[in-house]
Short mmCIF file of C-alpha atoms in Angstrom, two decimals:
data_model
loop_
_atom_site.label_atom_id
_atom_site.label_comp_id
_atom_site.label_asym_id
_atom_site.label_seq_id
_atom_site.Cartn_x
_atom_site.Cartn_y
_atom_site.Cartn_z
CA ARG A 1 151.93 59.22 74.09
CA ASN A 2 153.15 59.73 70.47
CA PHE A 3 150.86 56.94 69.33
CA PHE A 4 147.72 58.58 70.82
CA THR A 5 148.68 62.00 69.42
CA LYS A 6 149.20 60.56 65.92
CA ARG A 7 145.95 58.56 66.14
CA ALA A 8 143.97 61.69 67.16
CA LYS A 9 145.33 63.61 64.14
CA GLU A 10 144.24 60.80 61.82
CA LEU A 11 140.73 60.71 63.28
CA LYS A 12 140.16 64.50 63.18
CA PRO A 13 139.40 64.92 59.42
CA ALA A 14 137.26 61.82 59.48
CA LEU A 15 135.19 63.22 62.34
CA GLN A 16 134.72 66.51 60.54
CA SER A 17 133.56 64.77 57.36
CA ALA A 18 131.00 62.69 59.30
CA PRO A 19 129.23 65.03 61.72
CA GLY A 20 126.97 62.26 62.89
CA TRP A 21 129.86 60.41 64.57
CA LYS A 22 131.98 61.16 67.61
CA LEU A 23 134.99 59.38 69.05
CA PHE A 24 132.90 57.59 71.73
CA GLY A 25 129.69 56.75 69.88
CA LYS A 26 127.11 57.97 67.43
CA VAL A 27 124.93 61.07 67.95
CA PRO A 28 122.18 62.49 65.70
CA PRO A 29 123.58 64.48 62.74
CA ARG A 30 123.71 68.27 63.27
CA GLU A 31 121.51 68.77 60.22
CA ASN A 32 118.56 67.35 62.19
CA LEU A 33 118.78 69.98 64.96
CA PRO A 34 115.75 72.31 65.32
CA LYS A 35 116.04 75.36 63.08
CA ASP A 36 115.19 78.94 63.88
CA SER A 37 111.89 80.12 62.35
CA LYS A 38 113.69 82.89 60.40
CA ILE A 39 116.08 80.35 58.81
CA ILE A 40 113.13 78.19 57.79
CA GLN A 41 111.44 81.22 56.21
CA GLN A 42 114.64 82.18 54.31
CA GLU A 43 115.03 78.61 52.99
CA TYR A 44 111.40 78.62 51.84
CA GLU A 45 111.85 81.93 49.97
CA ALA A 46 115.12 80.72 48.31
CA ARG A 47 113.47 77.46 47.23
CA THR A 48 110.21 78.92 45.90
CA GLY A 49 111.41 82.37 44.85
CA ARG A 50 108.43 83.93 46.64
CA MET A 51 108.42 86.28 49.62
CA TYR A 52 106.32 85.18 52.58
CA LYS A 53 103.72 87.69 53.75
CA PRO A 54 101.79 87.15 56.95
CA PRO A 55 98.00 87.17 56.54
CA PRO A 56 96.48 90.61 57.21
CA PRO A 57 94.31 90.99 60.33
CA PRO A 58 90.54 90.99 59.82
CA GLY A 59 89.34 94.26 58.30
CA ARG A 60 86.95 95.16 61.06
CA ARG A 61 89.81 95.39 63.61
CA LYS A 62 91.80 98.03 61.66
CA ASN A 63 90.04 101.03 63.15
CA ILE A 64 90.08 99.83 66.77
CA GLU A 65 92.41 102.11 68.73
CA PHE A 66 92.05 100.34 72.06
CA GLU A 67 92.05 96.57 72.19
CA PRO A 68 91.10 95.15 75.59
CA LEU A 69 91.50 91.53 76.57
CA SER A 70 90.89 89.10 73.73
CA THR A 71 87.96 87.54 75.60
CA THR A 72 86.20 90.93 75.42
CA ALA A 73 86.66 91.05 71.64
CA LEU A 74 85.12 87.56 71.15
CA ILE A 75 81.72 89.20 71.06
CA LEU A 76 82.56 90.51 67.57
CA GLU A 77 83.52 87.13 66.17
CA ASP A 78 81.24 85.35 63.69
CA ARG A 79 79.67 82.09 64.73
CA PRO A 80 81.16 78.79 63.47
CA ALA A 81 79.95 77.65 60.04
CA ASN A 82 77.84 74.83 61.50
CA LEU A 83 75.71 77.36 63.48
CA PRO A 84 73.16 79.92 62.20
CA ALA A 85 74.78 83.27 61.31
CA LYS A 86 74.11 86.37 63.41
CA SER A 87 71.24 88.58 62.29
CA VAL A 88 71.98 92.22 61.41
CA GLU A 89 70.25 93.38 64.63
CA GLU A 90 72.29 90.97 66.76
CA ALA A 91 75.57 91.98 65.08
CA LEU A 92 74.75 95.66 65.66
CA ARG A 93 73.86 94.95 69.28
CA HIS A 94 77.13 93.08 69.81
CA ARG A 95 79.06 95.96 68.21
CA GLN A 96 77.34 98.41 70.60
CA GLU A 97 78.04 96.20 73.62
CA TYR A 98 81.65 95.85 72.56
CA ASP A 99 82.05 99.63 72.12
CA GLU A 100 80.58 100.13 75.61
CA MET A 101 83.05 97.62 77.09
CA VAL A 102 85.96 99.35 75.34
CA ALA A 103 84.78 102.77 76.59
CA GLU A 104 84.46 101.42 80.14
CA ALA A 105 87.94 99.91 79.95
CA LYS A 106 89.32 103.24 78.73
CA LYS A 107 87.61 105.03 81.64
CA ARG A 108 89.15 102.63 84.14
CA GLU A 109 92.58 103.07 82.58
CA ILE A 110 92.31 106.87 82.67
CA LYS A 111 91.06 106.75 86.28
CA GLU A 112 93.96 104.51 87.32
CA ALA A 113 96.44 106.83 85.56
CA HIS A 114 95.03 109.85 87.42
CA LYS A 115 95.20 107.93 90.68
CA ARG A 116 98.85 107.01 90.09
CA LYS A 117 99.69 110.63 89.25
CA LYS A 118 97.95 111.82 92.42
CA ILE A 119 99.88 109.34 94.55
CA MET A 120 103.16 110.43 92.95
CA ARG A 121 102.32 114.12 93.52
CA GLU A 122 101.45 113.46 97.17
CA ARG A 123 104.62 111.43 97.67
CA PHE A 124 106.74 114.16 96.10
CA LYS A 125 105.05 116.79 98.27
CA GLN A 126 105.58 114.66 101.38
CA GLU A 127 109.28 114.24 100.57
CA GLU A 128 109.62 118.01 100.09
CA ASN A 129 107.89 118.65 103.44
CA ILE A 130 110.18 116.15 105.19
CA ALA A 131 113.28 117.76 103.67
CA SER A 132 112.24 121.28 104.69
CA ALA A 133 111.19 120.09 108.18
CA MET A 134 114.53 118.34 108.64
CA VAL A 135 116.38 121.63 108.02
CA ILE A 136 114.26 123.35 110.69
CA TRP A 137 114.77 120.55 113.23
CA VAL A 138 118.52 120.32 112.66
CA ASN A 139 119.33 124.03 112.43
CA GLU A 140 116.78 125.64 114.75
CA ILE A 141 115.01 123.28 117.14
CA LEU A 142 117.60 120.71 118.27
CA PRO A 143 120.33 123.30 119.07
CA ASN A 144 117.77 125.16 121.25
CA TRP A 145 115.82 122.16 122.50
CA GLU A 146 114.83 123.22 126.02
CA GLY A 147 113.73 126.68 124.92
CA MET A 148 111.77 125.59 121.84
CA ARG A 149 110.30 122.14 122.59
CA ALA A 150 107.10 123.52 124.17
CA THR A 151 106.45 126.31 121.67
CA ARG A 152 103.33 126.18 119.53
CA ARG A 153 105.31 126.15 116.30
CA VAL A 154 107.40 123.13 117.36
CA ARG A 155 104.36 121.25 118.67
CA GLU A 156 102.54 121.74 115.36
CA LEU A 157 105.60 120.62 113.41
CA TRP A 158 105.90 117.63 115.77
CA TRP A 159 102.29 116.61 115.11
CA GLN A 160 103.00 116.36 111.37
CA GLY A 161 105.59 113.64 112.02
CA LEU A 162 109.32 113.78 112.67
CA PRO A 163 111.77 113.46 109.76
CA PRO A 164 113.34 109.95 109.99
CA SER A 165 116.86 111.42 110.18
CA VAL A 166 116.12 113.25 113.48
CA ARG A 167 113.48 110.91 114.89
CA GLY A 168 115.81 108.96 117.18
CA LYS A 169 117.44 112.10 118.57
CA VAL A 170 114.09 113.76 119.31
CA TRP A 171 112.74 110.59 120.94
CA SER A 172 115.81 110.37 123.20
CA LEU A 173 115.48 114.00 124.27
CA ALA A 174 111.72 113.75 124.81
CA VAL A 175 111.87 110.49 126.81
CA GLY A 176 114.82 111.77 128.84
CA ASN A 177 117.17 109.83 131.09
CA GLU A 178 115.81 110.11 134.62
CA LEU A 179 117.48 106.79 135.45
CA ASN A 180 120.91 108.28 134.64
CA ILE A 181 121.95 105.22 132.64
CA THR A 182 125.31 105.45 130.90
CA PRO A 183 126.70 103.42 127.98
CA GLU A 184 129.15 101.88 130.48
CA LEU A 185 126.25 100.67 132.66
CA TYR A 186 124.67 99.09 129.58
CA GLU A 187 127.90 97.18 128.88
CA ILE A 188 127.95 95.89 132.48
CA PHE A 189 124.42 94.46 132.26
CA LEU A 190 125.04 93.14 128.77
CA SER A 191 128.08 91.22 130.09
CA ARG A 192 125.92 89.80 132.86
CA ALA A 193 123.29 88.72 130.34
CA LYS A 194 125.94 87.00 128.21
CA GLU A 195 127.21 85.13 131.29
CA ARG A 196 123.67 83.97 132.04
CA TRP A 197 123.17 82.80 128.45
CA LYS A 198 126.43 80.91 128.65
CA SER A 199 125.36 79.20 131.87
CA PHE A 200 122.04 78.25 130.27
CA SER A 201 123.85 76.51 127.43
CA GLU A 202 126.29 74.71 129.75
CA THR A 203 123.92 73.60 132.49
CA SER A 204 120.27 72.80 132.86
CA CYS A 205 117.85 75.56 133.74
CA GLU A 206 116.50 73.40 136.57
CA ASN A 207 119.14 74.72 138.97
CA ASP A 208 117.82 78.24 138.50
CA THR A 209 114.18 77.35 139.10
CA GLU A 210 114.52 74.97 142.09
CA ASP A 211 114.36 77.79 144.62
CA ALA A 212 110.86 79.25 144.29
CA GLY A 213 111.78 82.14 146.55
CA ALA A 214 114.60 83.36 144.33
CA SER A 215 112.50 85.93 142.44
CA VAL A 216 115.58 87.55 140.87
CA ALA A 217 116.74 84.25 139.43
CA ASP A 218 113.21 83.54 138.18
CA ARG A 219 113.04 86.90 136.46
CA GLU A 220 116.44 86.55 134.88
CA ALA A 221 115.43 83.10 133.70
CA SER A 222 113.10 84.96 131.34
CA LEU A 223 116.28 85.55 129.30
CA GLU A 224 115.45 82.23 127.66
CA LEU A 225 112.06 83.59 126.53
CA ILE A 226 113.80 86.33 124.57
CA LYS A 227 115.28 83.84 122.10
CA LEU A 228 111.82 82.48 121.33
CA ASP A 229 110.23 85.90 121.02
CA ILE A 230 112.75 87.67 118.77
CA SER A 231 111.76 85.57 115.75
CA ARG A 232 108.15 86.77 116.22
CA THR A 233 109.20 90.42 116.15
CA PHE A 234 108.32 92.05 112.82
CA PRO A 235 108.48 88.64 111.08
CA SER A 236 108.18 90.29 107.66
CA LEU A 237 111.47 92.14 108.28
CA TYR A 238 114.42 89.83 107.75
CA ILE A 239 116.74 92.10 109.78
CA PHE A 240 115.44 90.80 113.14
CA GLN A 241 115.33 87.13 112.18
CA LYS A 242 118.14 84.72 113.04
CA GLY A 243 121.06 85.53 110.77
CA GLY A 244 119.72 89.05 110.14
CA PRO A 245 121.89 92.10 110.90
CA TYR A 246 119.81 93.29 113.90
CA HIS A 247 118.99 89.92 115.47
CA ASP A 248 121.92 89.88 117.92
CA LEU A 249 121.51 93.59 118.65
CA LEU A 250 117.88 93.12 119.70
CA HIS A 251 118.90 90.10 121.73
CA SER A 252 121.55 92.16 123.53
CA VAL A 253 119.27 95.11 124.42
CA LEU A 254 116.51 92.86 125.76
CA GLY A 255 118.98 90.66 127.67
CA ALA A 256 120.70 93.65 129.28
CA TYR A 257 117.34 95.11 130.36
CA THR A 258 116.27 91.80 131.92
CA CYS A 259 119.40 91.86 134.07
CA TYR A 260 119.03 95.59 134.76
CA ARG A 261 115.40 95.18 135.93
CA PRO A 262 115.05 91.60 137.23
CA ASP A 263 111.94 92.76 139.12
CA VAL A 264 110.27 93.28 135.73
CA GLY A 265 112.13 90.70 133.64
CA TYR A 266 111.26 90.12 130.01
CA VAL A 267 107.58 90.35 129.02
CA GLN A 268 106.12 89.61 125.59
CA GLY A 269 105.68 92.83 123.67
CA MET A 270 108.95 94.36 124.85
CA SER A 271 110.76 93.08 121.76
CA PHE A 272 108.62 95.27 119.48
CA ILE A 273 109.42 98.42 121.48
CA ALA A 274 113.15 97.61 121.57
CA ALA A 275 113.14 96.83 117.82
CA VAL A 276 111.60 100.21 116.92
CA LEU A 277 114.21 101.99 119.05
CA ILE A 278 117.06 99.99 117.48
CA LEU A 279 115.85 101.05 114.02
CA ASN A 280 116.23 104.69 115.02
CA LEU A 281 119.08 104.78 117.57
CA GLU A 282 122.56 103.41 118.24
CA GLU A 283 122.75 100.36 120.51
CA ALA A 284 123.56 102.04 123.85
CA ASP A 285 121.18 104.96 123.17
CA ALA A 286 118.41 102.49 122.27
CA PHE A 287 118.91 100.72 125.62
CA ILE A 288 118.87 104.01 127.56
CA ALA A 289 115.64 105.13 125.85
CA PHE A 290 114.13 101.63 126.28
CA ALA A 291 114.82 101.49 130.04
CA ASN A 292 113.51 105.02 130.64
CA LEU A 293 110.44 104.45 128.47
CA LEU A 294 109.49 101.29 130.36
CA ASN A 295 109.98 103.17 133.64
CA LYS A 296 107.05 105.50 132.85
CA PRO A 297 104.00 104.86 135.09
CA CYS A 298 101.75 103.46 132.33
CA GLN A 299 104.36 101.09 130.86
CA LEU A 300 105.49 99.97 134.32
CA ALA A 301 101.91 99.19 135.32
CA PHE A 302 101.32 97.08 132.21
CA PHE A 303 104.67 95.27 132.09
CA ARG A 304 104.60 94.48 135.82
CA VAL A 305 100.96 93.36 135.33
CA ASP A 306 99.75 95.67 138.10
CA HIS A 307 96.05 94.79 137.81
CA SER A 308 94.86 97.60 140.06
CA MET A 309 96.68 100.28 138.02
CA MET A 310 95.67 98.69 134.71
CA LEU A 311 92.01 98.84 135.74
CA LYS A 312 92.39 102.58 136.49
CA TYR A 313 93.76 103.17 133.00
CA PHE A 314 90.90 101.18 131.46
CA ALA A 315 88.35 103.11 133.54
CA ALA A 316 89.85 106.46 132.44
CA PHE A 317 89.81 105.27 128.83
CA GLU A 318 86.11 104.39 129.09
CA VAL A 319 85.27 107.87 130.43
CA PHE A 320 86.61 109.43 127.22
CA PHE A 321 85.23 106.58 125.10
CA GLU A 322 81.70 107.37 126.26
CA GLU A 323 82.31 111.11 125.83
CA ASN A 324 83.57 110.85 122.23
CA LEU A 325 81.80 107.79 120.80
CA PRO A 326 78.56 107.26 122.78
CA LYS A 327 76.88 104.95 120.21
CA LEU A 328 79.88 102.65 119.92
CA PHE A 329 80.37 102.75 123.69
CA LEU A 330 76.82 101.46 124.27
CA HIS A 331 77.30 98.87 121.51
CA PHE A 332 80.42 97.55 123.26
CA LYS A 333 78.59 97.62 126.61
CA SER A 334 75.72 95.56 125.19
CA TYR A 335 78.22 92.79 124.43
CA SER A 336 80.19 93.30 127.69
CA LEU A 337 83.24 94.02 125.53
CA THR A 338 85.78 95.60 127.88
CA PRO A 339 88.91 97.62 126.91
CA ASP A 340 91.35 94.96 128.13
CA ILE A 341 90.33 92.74 125.18
CA TYR A 342 91.97 95.08 122.66
CA LEU A 343 93.86 97.77 124.59
CA ILE A 344 96.43 95.52 126.29
CA ASP A 345 98.04 94.49 123.01
CA TRP A 346 98.03 98.08 121.73
CA ILE A 347 99.61 99.52 124.90
CA PHE A 348 102.11 96.67 125.43
CA THR A 349 103.74 97.28 122.04
CA LEU A 350 102.93 101.01 121.75
CA TYR A 351 101.01 100.13 118.56
CA SER A 352 104.16 98.89 116.81
CA LYS A 353 102.63 95.42 116.37
CA SER A 354 99.10 96.59 115.53
CA LEU A 355 99.82 99.35 112.98
CA PRO A 356 102.08 99.55 109.90
CA LEU A 357 105.61 100.38 111.06
CA ASP A 358 105.79 103.86 109.49
CA LEU A 359 102.42 104.77 111.01
CA ALA A 360 103.42 103.34 114.40
CA CYS A 361 106.53 105.56 114.33
CA ARG A 362 104.36 108.62 113.76
CA VAL A 363 102.21 107.60 116.74
CA TRP A 364 105.44 107.32 118.74
CA ASP A 365 106.40 110.83 117.63
CA VAL A 366 103.37 112.39 119.31
CA PHE A 367 103.45 109.91 122.21
CA CYS A 368 106.94 111.22 123.03
CA ARG A 369 105.47 114.73 122.92
CA ASP A 370 102.23 114.18 124.88
CA GLY A 371 102.96 111.15 127.06
CA GLU A 372 100.63 108.28 127.99
CA GLU A 373 97.47 110.28 127.21
CA PHE A 374 98.22 110.02 123.50
CA LEU A 375 98.30 106.21 123.62
CA PHE A 376 94.68 106.17 124.76
CA ARG A 377 93.74 109.00 122.41
CA THR A 378 95.16 106.91 119.54
CA GLY A 379 93.03 103.97 120.67
CA LEU A 380 89.92 106.17 120.52
CA GLY A 381 91.05 107.44 117.09
CA ILE A 382 91.16 103.85 115.80
CA LEU A 383 87.67 103.16 117.18
CA ARG A 384 86.38 106.36 115.57
CA LEU A 385 87.96 105.46 112.22
CA TYR A 386 86.16 102.09 112.13
CA GLU A 387 83.04 103.07 114.11
CA ASP A 388 80.56 102.37 111.29
CA ILE A 389 82.02 98.92 110.67
CA LEU A 390 82.23 98.02 114.38
CA LEU A 391 78.58 99.01 114.98
CA GLN A 392 77.54 96.23 112.58
CA MET A 393 79.62 93.52 114.32
CA ASP A 394 79.01 91.16 117.23
CA PHE A 395 81.40 90.40 120.10
CA ILE A 396 83.55 87.81 118.31
CA HIS A 397 83.98 89.81 115.12
CA ILE A 398 84.79 93.04 117.00
CA ALA A 399 87.45 91.26 119.06
CA GLN A 400 88.96 89.67 115.94
CA PHE A 401 88.88 92.94 113.99
CA LEU A 402 90.57 95.00 116.73
CA THR A 403 93.16 92.29 117.37
CA LYS A 404 94.24 92.40 113.71
CA LEU A 405 93.55 95.83 112.23
CA PRO A 406 93.34 96.36 108.43
CA GLU A 407 96.75 96.72 106.79
CA ASP A 408 95.64 99.57 104.51
CA ILE A 409 95.16 102.03 107.37
CA THR A 410 96.75 105.39 106.45
CA SER A 411 98.31 108.06 108.65
CA GLU A 412 96.13 110.81 107.12
CA LYS A 413 92.86 109.06 107.98
CA LEU A 414 93.97 107.90 111.42
CA PHE A 415 95.45 111.23 112.51
CA SER A 416 92.35 113.02 111.24
CA CYS A 417 90.27 110.81 113.58
CA ILE A 418 92.73 111.26 116.45
CA ALA A 419 92.56 115.05 116.03
CA ALA A 420 88.76 114.85 116.35
CA ILE A 421 89.00 113.11 119.74
CA GLN A 422 88.43 115.50 122.65
CA MET A 423 90.43 114.56 125.74
CA GLN A 424 88.21 116.50 128.14
CA ASN A 425 85.31 115.30 130.28
CA SER A 426 83.31 117.82 132.29
CA ASN A 427 86.20 120.26 131.83
CA LYS A 428 88.58 117.65 133.24
CA LYS A 429 91.63 116.58 131.26
CA TRP A 430 93.08 113.07 131.11
CA THR A 431 95.48 113.61 134.04
CA GLN A 432 92.67 115.00 136.22
CA VAL A 433 90.27 112.16 135.41
CA PHE A 434 92.97 109.58 136.12
CA ALA A 435 93.98 111.33 139.35
CA SER A 436 90.36 111.34 140.57
CA LEU A 437 90.09 107.60 139.87
CA MET A 438 93.26 107.02 141.86
CA LYS A 439 91.89 109.14 144.70
CA ASP A 440 88.58 107.25 144.75
CA ASN A 441 90.52 104.00 144.87
CA LYS A 442 92.59 105.10 147.85
CA GLU A 443 89.49 106.26 149.72
CA GLY A 444 87.82 102.94 148.94
CA ASP A 445 90.83 101.09 150.34
CA LYS A 446 90.63 103.14 153.56
CA ASN A 447 86.91 102.42 153.97
CA HIS A 448 87.61 98.67 153.64
CA SER A 449 90.65 98.79 155.94
CA PRO A 450 90.50 96.34 158.93
CA ALA A 451 91.92 99.08 161.18
CA LEU A 452 88.94 101.37 160.40
CA LYS A 453 86.44 98.60 161.01
CA SER A 454 87.87 97.80 164.42
#
């Protein structure tokens, strides 16, 4: 040990005197390392005794206040020496063209600046409106819910969109709890779902599907479909993906519902509704609202795939479609384009898959206020918004367009179109039109009854 210590001390000054050498081999001398440009400049000035001055820019650029992209300015450059020089007329023309391009660029910049300021002003105004509305909802409306919910003032405030901080509470109150579900009942069905998932992982699913008559088992087997479908729910939001903070929560709510309503089971589209509720409510409250929401006649008809009831809803929709948008109605008829092609996806997910999430939540706000009628009124609002575009399209393009709506759709434009939709036909409202269709159907069933024929 003493030998190596002594040897290292002897080598140290030698290494310092020869920077190109190290203990385990030769490396390039430090003097050859790349130098900073400032150091090079300083060395040049010390060696020559002259200060370096960068060349001045061309004189004709001095008075230019606004310099657009360099490619725009190329028009002012002289031609290479091996080409004929520009004539005076051509040089003047190029100067004029350049000035016009600069002026146009300035106009665009000013226009964009005004647009940004307008957006900021609108956003600030919107935030102020939300803040003031929140105070009214928290201090006045929610404490006196039953007495105030149907008043004109509250309904108008409701139409403008609920403040996010009270949205979940208002939805829960508006949807209600006719099923009398408690948080304890949710825990019971969640435990059952977890047991089923455990059995799926331990044994083959074949045992559950051998008995074709066991409809309950078949429905609960749809628990397996939930795992596949959750990853497709709001894929752009990481929170619902595997490993995300709300993935297991969404899994739990959907699994508990599948065990709570094995007659319905899990159906694609449910995950979007549950996800929106989870974003606005606590777990048990989200389940209670979810179960009650899916128990409404329209949702039950669609999720149980009750074809007869679904056809009645489509027929009622077409009555108001023809009333409000006759040209587009005839255009759709000419291509035999029926409402089921686009409405099913909209109704299944309550527009949460078809519209931007913040806009979908505003649709939910008024849906909770007005019920199923507003879902179909929203559909007509979308058709009205894009009527001019749709009138120019054929069957395939209409179907594709309505299946994937433009992402830049705004709440102001859509709700303006929805407000213009009249939900009256021959002085009959939505509920009356739908009731008459149901009545006609029942009378038709009686006329075709074997008992009547005999």
